[in-house]
PDB file of C-alpha atoms in Angstrom:
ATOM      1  CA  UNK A1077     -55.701 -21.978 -46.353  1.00  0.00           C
ATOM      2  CA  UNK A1078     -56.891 -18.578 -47.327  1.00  0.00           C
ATOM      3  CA  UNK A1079     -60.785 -19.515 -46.693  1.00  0.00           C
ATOM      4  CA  UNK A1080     -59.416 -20.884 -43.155  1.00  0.00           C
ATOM      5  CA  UNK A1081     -57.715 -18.309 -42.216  1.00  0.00           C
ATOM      6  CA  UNK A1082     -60.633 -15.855 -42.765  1.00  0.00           C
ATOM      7  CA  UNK A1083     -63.391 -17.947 -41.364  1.00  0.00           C
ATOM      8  CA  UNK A1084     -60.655 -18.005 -38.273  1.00  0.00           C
ATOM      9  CA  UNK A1085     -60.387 -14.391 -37.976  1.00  0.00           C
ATOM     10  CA  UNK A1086     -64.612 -13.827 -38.364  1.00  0.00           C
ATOM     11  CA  UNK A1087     -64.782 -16.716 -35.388  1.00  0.00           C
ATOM     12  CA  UNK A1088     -62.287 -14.250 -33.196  1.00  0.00           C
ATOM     13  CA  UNK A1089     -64.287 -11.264 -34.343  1.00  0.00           C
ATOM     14  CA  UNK A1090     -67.175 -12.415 -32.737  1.00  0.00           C
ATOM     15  CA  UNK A1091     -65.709 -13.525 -29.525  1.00  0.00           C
ATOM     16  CA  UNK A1092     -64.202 -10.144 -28.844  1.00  0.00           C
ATOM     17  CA  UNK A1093     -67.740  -8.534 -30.164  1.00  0.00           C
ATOM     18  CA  UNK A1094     -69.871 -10.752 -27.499  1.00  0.00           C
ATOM     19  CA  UNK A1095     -66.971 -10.111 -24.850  1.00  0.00           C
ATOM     20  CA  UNK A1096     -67.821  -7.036 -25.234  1.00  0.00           C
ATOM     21  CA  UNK A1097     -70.891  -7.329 -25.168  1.00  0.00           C
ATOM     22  CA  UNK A1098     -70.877  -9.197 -21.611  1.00  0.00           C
ATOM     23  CA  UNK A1099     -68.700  -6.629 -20.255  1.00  0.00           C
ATOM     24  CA  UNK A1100     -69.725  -4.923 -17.145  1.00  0.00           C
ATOM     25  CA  UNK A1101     -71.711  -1.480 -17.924  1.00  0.00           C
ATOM     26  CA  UNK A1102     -70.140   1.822 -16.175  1.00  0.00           C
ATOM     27  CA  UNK A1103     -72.614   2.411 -13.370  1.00  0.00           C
ATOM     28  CA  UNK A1104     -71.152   5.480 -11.987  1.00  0.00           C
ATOM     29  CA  UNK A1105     -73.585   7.761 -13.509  1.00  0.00           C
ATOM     30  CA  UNK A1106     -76.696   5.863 -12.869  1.00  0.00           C
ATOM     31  CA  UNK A1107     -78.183   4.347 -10.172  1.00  0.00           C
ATOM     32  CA  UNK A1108     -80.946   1.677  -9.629  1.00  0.00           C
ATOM     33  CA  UNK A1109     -82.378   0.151  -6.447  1.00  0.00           C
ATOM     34  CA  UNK A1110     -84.932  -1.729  -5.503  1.00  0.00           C
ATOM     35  CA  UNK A1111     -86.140  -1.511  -2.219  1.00  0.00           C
ATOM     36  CA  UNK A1112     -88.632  -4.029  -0.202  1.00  0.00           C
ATOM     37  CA  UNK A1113     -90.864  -1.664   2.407  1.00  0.00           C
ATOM     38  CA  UNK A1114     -92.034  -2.008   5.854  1.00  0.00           C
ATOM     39  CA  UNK A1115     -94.057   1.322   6.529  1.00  0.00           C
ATOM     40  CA  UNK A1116     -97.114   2.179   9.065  1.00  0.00           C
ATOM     41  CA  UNK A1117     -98.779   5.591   9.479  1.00  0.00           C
ATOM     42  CA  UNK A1118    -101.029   7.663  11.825  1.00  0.00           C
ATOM     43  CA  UNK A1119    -104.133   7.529   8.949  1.00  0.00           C
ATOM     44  CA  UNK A1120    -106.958   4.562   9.488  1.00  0.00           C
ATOM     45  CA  UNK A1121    -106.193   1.702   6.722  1.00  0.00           C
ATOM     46  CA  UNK A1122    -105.797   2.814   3.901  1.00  0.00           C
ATOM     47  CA  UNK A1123    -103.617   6.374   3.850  1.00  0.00           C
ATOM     48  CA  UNK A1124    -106.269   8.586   2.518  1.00  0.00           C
ATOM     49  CA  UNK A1125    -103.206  11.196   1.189  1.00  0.00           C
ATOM     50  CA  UNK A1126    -102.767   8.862  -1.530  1.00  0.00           C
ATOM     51  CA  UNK A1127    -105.946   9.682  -3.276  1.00  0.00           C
ATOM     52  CA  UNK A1128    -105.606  14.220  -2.286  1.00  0.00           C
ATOM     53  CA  UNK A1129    -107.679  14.013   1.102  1.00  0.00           C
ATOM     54  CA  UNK A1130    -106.170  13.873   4.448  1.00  0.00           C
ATOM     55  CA  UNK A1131    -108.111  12.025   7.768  1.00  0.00           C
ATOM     56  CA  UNK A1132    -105.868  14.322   9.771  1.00  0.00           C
ATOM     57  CA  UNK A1133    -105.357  17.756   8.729  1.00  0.00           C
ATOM     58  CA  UNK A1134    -102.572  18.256  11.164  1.00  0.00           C
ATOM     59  CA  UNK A1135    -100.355  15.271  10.458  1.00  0.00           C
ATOM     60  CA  UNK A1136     -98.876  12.019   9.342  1.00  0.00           C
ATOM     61  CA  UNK A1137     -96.324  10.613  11.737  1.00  0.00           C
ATOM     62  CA  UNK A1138     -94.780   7.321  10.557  1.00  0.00           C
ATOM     63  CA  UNK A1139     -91.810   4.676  10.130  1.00  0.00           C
ATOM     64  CA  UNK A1140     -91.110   3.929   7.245  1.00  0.00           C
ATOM     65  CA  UNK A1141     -88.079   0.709   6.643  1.00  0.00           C
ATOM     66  CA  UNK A1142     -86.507   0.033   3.632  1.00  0.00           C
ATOM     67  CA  UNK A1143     -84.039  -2.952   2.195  1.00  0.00           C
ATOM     68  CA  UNK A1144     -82.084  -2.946  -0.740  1.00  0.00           C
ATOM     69  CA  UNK A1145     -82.489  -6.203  -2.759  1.00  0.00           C
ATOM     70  CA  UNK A1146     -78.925  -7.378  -4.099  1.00  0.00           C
ATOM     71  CA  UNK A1147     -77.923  -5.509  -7.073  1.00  0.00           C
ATOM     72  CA  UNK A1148     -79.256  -2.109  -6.122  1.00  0.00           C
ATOM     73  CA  UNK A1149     -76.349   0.671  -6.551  1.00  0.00           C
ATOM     74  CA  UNK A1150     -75.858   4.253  -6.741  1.00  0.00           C
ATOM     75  CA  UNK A1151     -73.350   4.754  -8.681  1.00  0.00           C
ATOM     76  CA  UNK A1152     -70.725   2.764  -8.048  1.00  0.00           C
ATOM     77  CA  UNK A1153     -71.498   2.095  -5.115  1.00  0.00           C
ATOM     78  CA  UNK A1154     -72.894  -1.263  -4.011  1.00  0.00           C
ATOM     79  CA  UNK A1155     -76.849  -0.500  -1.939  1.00  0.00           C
ATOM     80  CA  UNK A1156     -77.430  -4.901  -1.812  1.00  0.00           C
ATOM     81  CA  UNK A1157     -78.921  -6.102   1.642  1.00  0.00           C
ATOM     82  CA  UNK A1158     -78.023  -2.242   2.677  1.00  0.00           C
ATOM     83  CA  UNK A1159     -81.488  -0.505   5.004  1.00  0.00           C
ATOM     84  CA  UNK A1160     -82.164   2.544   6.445  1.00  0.00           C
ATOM     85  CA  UNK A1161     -85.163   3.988   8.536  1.00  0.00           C
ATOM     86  CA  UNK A1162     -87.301   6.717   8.692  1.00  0.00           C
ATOM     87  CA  UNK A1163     -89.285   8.110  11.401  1.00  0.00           C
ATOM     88  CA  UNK A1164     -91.588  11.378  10.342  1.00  0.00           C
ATOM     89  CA  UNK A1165     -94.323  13.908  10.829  1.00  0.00           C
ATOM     90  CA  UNK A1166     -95.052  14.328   7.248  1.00  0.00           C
ATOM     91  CA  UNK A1167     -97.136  17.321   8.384  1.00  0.00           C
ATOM     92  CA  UNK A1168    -100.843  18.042   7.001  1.00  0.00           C
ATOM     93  CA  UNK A1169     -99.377  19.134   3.436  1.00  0.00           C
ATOM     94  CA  UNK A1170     -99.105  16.244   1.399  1.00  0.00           C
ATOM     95  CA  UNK A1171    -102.920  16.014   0.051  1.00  0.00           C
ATOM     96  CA  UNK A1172    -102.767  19.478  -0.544  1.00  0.00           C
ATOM     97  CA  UNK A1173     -98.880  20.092  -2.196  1.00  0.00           C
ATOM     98  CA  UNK A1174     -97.863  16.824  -3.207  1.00  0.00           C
ATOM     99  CA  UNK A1175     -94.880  17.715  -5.738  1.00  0.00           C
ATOM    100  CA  UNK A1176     -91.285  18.658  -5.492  1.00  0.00           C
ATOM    101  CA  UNK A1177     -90.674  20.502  -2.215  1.00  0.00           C
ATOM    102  CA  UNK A1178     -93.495  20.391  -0.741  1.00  0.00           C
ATOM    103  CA  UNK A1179     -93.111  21.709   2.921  1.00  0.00           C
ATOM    104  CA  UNK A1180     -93.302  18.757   5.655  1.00  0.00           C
ATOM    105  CA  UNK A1181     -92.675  18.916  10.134  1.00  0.00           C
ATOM    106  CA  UNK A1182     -89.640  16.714  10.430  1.00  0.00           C
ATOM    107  CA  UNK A1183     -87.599  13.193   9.866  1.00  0.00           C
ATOM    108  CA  UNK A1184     -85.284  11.321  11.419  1.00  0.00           C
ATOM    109  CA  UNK A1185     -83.083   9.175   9.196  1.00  0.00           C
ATOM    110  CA  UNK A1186     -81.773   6.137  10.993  1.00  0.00           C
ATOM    111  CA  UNK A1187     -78.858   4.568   9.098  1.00  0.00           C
ATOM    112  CA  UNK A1188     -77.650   1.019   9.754  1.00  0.00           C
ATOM    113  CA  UNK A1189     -74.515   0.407  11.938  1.00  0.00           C
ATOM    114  CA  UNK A1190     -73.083  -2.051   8.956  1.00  0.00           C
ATOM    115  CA  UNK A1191     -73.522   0.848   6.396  1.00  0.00           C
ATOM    116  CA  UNK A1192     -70.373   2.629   5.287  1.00  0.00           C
ATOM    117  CA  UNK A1193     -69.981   6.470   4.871  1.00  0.00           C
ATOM    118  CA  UNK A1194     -70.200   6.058   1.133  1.00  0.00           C
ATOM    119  CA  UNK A1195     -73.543   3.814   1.307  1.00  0.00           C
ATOM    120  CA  UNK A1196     -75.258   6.050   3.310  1.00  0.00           C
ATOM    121  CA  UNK A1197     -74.280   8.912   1.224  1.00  0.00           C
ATOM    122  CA  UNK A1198     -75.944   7.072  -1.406  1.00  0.00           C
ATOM    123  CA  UNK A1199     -79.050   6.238   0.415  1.00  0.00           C
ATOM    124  CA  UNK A1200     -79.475   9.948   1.241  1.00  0.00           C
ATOM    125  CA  UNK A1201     -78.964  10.974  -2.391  1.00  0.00           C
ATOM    126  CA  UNK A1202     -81.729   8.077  -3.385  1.00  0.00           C
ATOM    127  CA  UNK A1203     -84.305   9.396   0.006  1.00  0.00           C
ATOM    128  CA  UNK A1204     -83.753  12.804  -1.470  1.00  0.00           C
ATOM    129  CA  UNK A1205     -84.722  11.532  -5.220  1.00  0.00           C
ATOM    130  CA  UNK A1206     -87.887   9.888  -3.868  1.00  0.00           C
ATOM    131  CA  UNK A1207     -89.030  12.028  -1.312  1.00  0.00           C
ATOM    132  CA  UNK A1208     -87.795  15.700  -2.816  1.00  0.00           C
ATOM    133  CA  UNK A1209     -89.796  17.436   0.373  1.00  0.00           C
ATOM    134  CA  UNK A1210     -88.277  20.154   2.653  1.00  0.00           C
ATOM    135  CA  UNK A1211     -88.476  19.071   6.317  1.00  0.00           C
ATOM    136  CA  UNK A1212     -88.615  22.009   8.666  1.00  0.00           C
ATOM    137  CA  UNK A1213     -86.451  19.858  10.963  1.00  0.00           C
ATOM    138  CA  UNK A1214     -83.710  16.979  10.153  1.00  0.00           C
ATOM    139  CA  UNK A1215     -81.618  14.958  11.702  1.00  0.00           C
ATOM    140  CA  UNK A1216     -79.923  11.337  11.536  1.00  0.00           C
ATOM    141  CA  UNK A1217     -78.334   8.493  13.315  1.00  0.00           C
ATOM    142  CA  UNK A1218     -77.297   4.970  13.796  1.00  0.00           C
ATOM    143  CA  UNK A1219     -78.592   1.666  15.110  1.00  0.00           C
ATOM    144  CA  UNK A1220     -79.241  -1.587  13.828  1.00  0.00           C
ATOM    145  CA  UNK A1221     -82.011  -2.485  11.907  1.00  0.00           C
ATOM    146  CA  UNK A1222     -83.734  -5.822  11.940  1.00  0.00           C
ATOM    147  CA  UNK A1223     -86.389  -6.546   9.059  1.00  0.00           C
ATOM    148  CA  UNK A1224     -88.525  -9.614   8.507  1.00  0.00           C
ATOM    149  CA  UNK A1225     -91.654 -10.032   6.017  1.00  0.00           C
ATOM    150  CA  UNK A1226     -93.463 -12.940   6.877  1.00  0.00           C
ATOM    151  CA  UNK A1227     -96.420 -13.975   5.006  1.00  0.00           C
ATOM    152  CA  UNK A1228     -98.585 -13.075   7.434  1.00  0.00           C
ATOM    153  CA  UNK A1229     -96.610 -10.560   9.464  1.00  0.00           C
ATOM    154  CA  UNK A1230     -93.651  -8.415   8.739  1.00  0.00           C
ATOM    155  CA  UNK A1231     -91.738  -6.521  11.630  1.00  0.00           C
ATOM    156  CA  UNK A1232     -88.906  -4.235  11.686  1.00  0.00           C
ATOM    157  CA  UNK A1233     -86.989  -2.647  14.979  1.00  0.00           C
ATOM    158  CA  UNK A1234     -84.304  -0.795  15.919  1.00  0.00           C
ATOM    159  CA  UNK A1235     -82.128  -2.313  18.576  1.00  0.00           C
ATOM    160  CA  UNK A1236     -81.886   0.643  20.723  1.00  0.00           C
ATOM    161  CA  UNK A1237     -85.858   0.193  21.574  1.00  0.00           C
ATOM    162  CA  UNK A1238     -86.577   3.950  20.474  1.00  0.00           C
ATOM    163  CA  UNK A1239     -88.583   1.990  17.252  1.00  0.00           C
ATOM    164  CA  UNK A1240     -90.796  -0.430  16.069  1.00  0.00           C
ATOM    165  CA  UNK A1241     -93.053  -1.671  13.661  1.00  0.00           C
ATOM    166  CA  UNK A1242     -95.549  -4.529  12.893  1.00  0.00           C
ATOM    167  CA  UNK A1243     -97.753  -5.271  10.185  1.00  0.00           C
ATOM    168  CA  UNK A1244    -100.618  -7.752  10.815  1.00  0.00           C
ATOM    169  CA  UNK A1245    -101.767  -8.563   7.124  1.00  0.00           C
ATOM    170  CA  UNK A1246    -104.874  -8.158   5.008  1.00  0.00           C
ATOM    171  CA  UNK A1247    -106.161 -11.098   3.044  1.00  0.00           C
ATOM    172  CA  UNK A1248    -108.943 -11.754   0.127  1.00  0.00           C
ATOM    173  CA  UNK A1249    -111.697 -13.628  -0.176  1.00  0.00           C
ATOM    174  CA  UNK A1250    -109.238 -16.709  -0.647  1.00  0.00           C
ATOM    175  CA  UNK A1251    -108.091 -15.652   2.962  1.00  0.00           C
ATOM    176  CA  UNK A1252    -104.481 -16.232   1.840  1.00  0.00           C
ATOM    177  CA  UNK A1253    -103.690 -13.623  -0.871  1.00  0.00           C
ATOM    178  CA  UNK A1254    -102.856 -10.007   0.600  1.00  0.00           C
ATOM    179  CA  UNK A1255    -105.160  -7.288   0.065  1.00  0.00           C
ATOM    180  CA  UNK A1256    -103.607  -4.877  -3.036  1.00  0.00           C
ATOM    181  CA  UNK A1257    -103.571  -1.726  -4.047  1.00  0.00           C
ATOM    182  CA  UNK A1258    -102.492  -1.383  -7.812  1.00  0.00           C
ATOM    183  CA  UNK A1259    -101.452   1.216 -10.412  1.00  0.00           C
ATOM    184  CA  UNK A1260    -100.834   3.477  -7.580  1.00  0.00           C
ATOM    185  CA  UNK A1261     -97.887   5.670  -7.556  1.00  0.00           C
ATOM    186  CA  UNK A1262     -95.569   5.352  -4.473  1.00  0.00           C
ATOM    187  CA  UNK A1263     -94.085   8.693  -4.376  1.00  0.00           C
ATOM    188  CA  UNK A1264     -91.610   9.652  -6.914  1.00  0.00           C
ATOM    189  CA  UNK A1265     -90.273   6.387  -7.807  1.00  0.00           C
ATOM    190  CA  UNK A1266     -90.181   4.804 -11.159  1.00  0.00           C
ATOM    191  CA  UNK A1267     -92.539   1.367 -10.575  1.00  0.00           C
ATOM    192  CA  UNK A1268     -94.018  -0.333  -7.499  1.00  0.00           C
ATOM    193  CA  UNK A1269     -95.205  -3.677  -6.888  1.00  0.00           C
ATOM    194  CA  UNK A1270     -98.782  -2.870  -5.479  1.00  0.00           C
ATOM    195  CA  UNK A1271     -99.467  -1.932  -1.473  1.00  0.00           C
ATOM    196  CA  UNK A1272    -100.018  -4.873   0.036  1.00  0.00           C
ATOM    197  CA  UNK A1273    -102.375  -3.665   2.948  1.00  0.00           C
ATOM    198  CA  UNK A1274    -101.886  -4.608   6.731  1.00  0.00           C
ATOM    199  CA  UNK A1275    -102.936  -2.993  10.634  1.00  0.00           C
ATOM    200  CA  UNK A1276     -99.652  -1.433  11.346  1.00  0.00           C
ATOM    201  CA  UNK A1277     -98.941  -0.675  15.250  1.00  0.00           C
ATOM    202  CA  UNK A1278     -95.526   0.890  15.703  1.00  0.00           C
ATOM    203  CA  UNK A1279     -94.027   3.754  17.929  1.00  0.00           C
ATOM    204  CA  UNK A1280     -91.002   6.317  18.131  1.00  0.00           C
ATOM    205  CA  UNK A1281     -89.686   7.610  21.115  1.00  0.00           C
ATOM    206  CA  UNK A1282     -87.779  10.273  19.927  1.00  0.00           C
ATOM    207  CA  UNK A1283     -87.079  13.556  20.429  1.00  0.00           C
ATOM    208  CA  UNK A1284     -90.913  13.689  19.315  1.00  0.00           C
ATOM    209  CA  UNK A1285     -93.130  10.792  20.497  1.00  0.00           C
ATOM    210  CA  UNK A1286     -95.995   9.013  18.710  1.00  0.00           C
ATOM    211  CA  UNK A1287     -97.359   5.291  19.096  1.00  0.00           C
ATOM    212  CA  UNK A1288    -100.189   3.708  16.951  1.00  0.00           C
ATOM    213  CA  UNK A1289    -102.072   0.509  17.098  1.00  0.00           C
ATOM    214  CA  UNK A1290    -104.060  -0.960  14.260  1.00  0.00           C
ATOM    215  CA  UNK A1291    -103.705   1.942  11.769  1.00  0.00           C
ATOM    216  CA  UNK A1292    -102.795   2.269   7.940  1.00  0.00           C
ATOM    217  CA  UNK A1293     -99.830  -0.292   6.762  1.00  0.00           C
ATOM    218  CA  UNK A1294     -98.738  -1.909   4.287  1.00  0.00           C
ATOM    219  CA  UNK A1295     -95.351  -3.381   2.486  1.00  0.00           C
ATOM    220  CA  UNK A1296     -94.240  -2.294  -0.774  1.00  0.00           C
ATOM    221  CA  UNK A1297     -91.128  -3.006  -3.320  1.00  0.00           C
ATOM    222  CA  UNK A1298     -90.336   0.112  -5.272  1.00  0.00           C
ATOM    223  CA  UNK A1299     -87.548   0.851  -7.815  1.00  0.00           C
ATOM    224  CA  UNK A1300     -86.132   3.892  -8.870  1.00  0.00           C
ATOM    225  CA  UNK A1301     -83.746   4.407 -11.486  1.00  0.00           C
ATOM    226  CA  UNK A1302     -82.048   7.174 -13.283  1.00  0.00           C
ATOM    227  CA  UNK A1303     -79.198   9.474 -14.514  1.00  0.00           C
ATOM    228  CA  UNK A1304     -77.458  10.457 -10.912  1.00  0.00           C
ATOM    229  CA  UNK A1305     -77.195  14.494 -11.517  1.00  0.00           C
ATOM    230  CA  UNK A1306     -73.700  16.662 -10.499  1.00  0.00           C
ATOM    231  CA  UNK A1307     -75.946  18.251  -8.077  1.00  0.00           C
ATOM    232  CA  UNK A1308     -77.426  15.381  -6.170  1.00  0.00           C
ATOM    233  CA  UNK A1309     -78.258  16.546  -2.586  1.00  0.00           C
ATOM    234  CA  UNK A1310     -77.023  13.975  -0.585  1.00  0.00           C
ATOM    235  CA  UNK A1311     -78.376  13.186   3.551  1.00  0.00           C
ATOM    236  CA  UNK A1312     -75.049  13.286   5.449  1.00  0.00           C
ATOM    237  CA  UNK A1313     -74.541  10.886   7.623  1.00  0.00           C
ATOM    238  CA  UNK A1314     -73.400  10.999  11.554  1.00  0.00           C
TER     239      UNK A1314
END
């Protein structure tokens, strides 16, 4: 009885210990997205910045479109399905200062009309992890988004018109595999999936104007992950 008793209690013992286990982690200190990227530039094919030269000293104007695959968070709150655009003039900096603070022209951050105040706090506190630049002029604002990546072409716009951009698609030598760029860093996130390289034509009609055809592109899924710090700057939203 004794022997059955205590094989009993070991049996319960592990239970609780795998239950455990399985139970949800505390996220509110951490964050980790993933984010699947629709961006186009002002440099020829391929951005040139990458690799500490510039093809334009004065500038690098671009959209750049970015979805959260399910499971991304910040904290506690939930980033899945969640996007957010931004339009830029990077300014002729970047080859030269590429770290922490590095002085840029302007950005305009285009949140998504389905995103709460609390998600887009979030996306501006993971923007300002990845791209820790000062922007001599910054503003934000809402519209829907609409993203598709094809395997041929990916597109995103804003519904309001002032936006667009698509990527026409590099192949191989197989003529179906996307031209890649590997073991390249993508800012200041923690991994990347490669630059898959495409002719990006896209515009802004902003406040400040640009419109390219057939210039650098590419689509990229990125993940950064971390301790979230007290003194996160966060992007407020409008």
């Amino acid at each position: 009885m004794k022997k059955t008793l205590s094989l009993a209690a070991t049996a319960l013992a592990a239970v609780i210990l795998l239950a455990a286990t399985d139970a949800p982690k505390n996220r509110s200190t951490t964050f980790d997205v993933t984010a699947d990227t629709i961006e186009s530039c002002s440099c020829p094919l391929f951005c040139s910045c990458y690799f500490g030269a510039s093809a334009d000293e004065h500038m690098c104007e671009a959209n750049n479109v970015y979805k959260f695959r399910p499971a991304s968070h910040y904290g506690n709150v939930d980033l899945s399905n969640q996007m957010v655009w931004v339009s830029l003039d990077l300014g002729g900096e970047w080859h030269h200062h590429p770290g922490p603070g590095m002085p840029t022209n302007w950005a305009v951050v285009t949140f998504d009309k389905s995103s709460s105040p609390a998600q887009r706090e979030a996306i501006g506190s993971i923007l300002n992890t990845v791209f820790p630049v000062k922007w001599g002029k910054f503003s934000t604002r809402e519209d829907s988004i609409s993203f598709s990546d094809g395997p041929k072409v990916a597109e995103a716009k804003l519904a309001s018109g002032i936006a667009s951009v698509r990527l026409d698609k590099t192949t191989g030598p197989d003529q179906k595999t996307p031209t890649a760029i590997q073991n390249l860093q993508y800012w200041f996130s923690t991994s990347n999936d490669g630059f898959h390289l495409a002719y990006g034509t896209h515009h802004f009609d902003g406040e400040k104007k640009f419109s390219y055809e057939k210039r650098n592109g590419f689509t990229i899924a990125w993940r950064s992950a971390g301790e979230i710090k007290p003194d996160a700057a966060k992007v407020a939203s409008r």
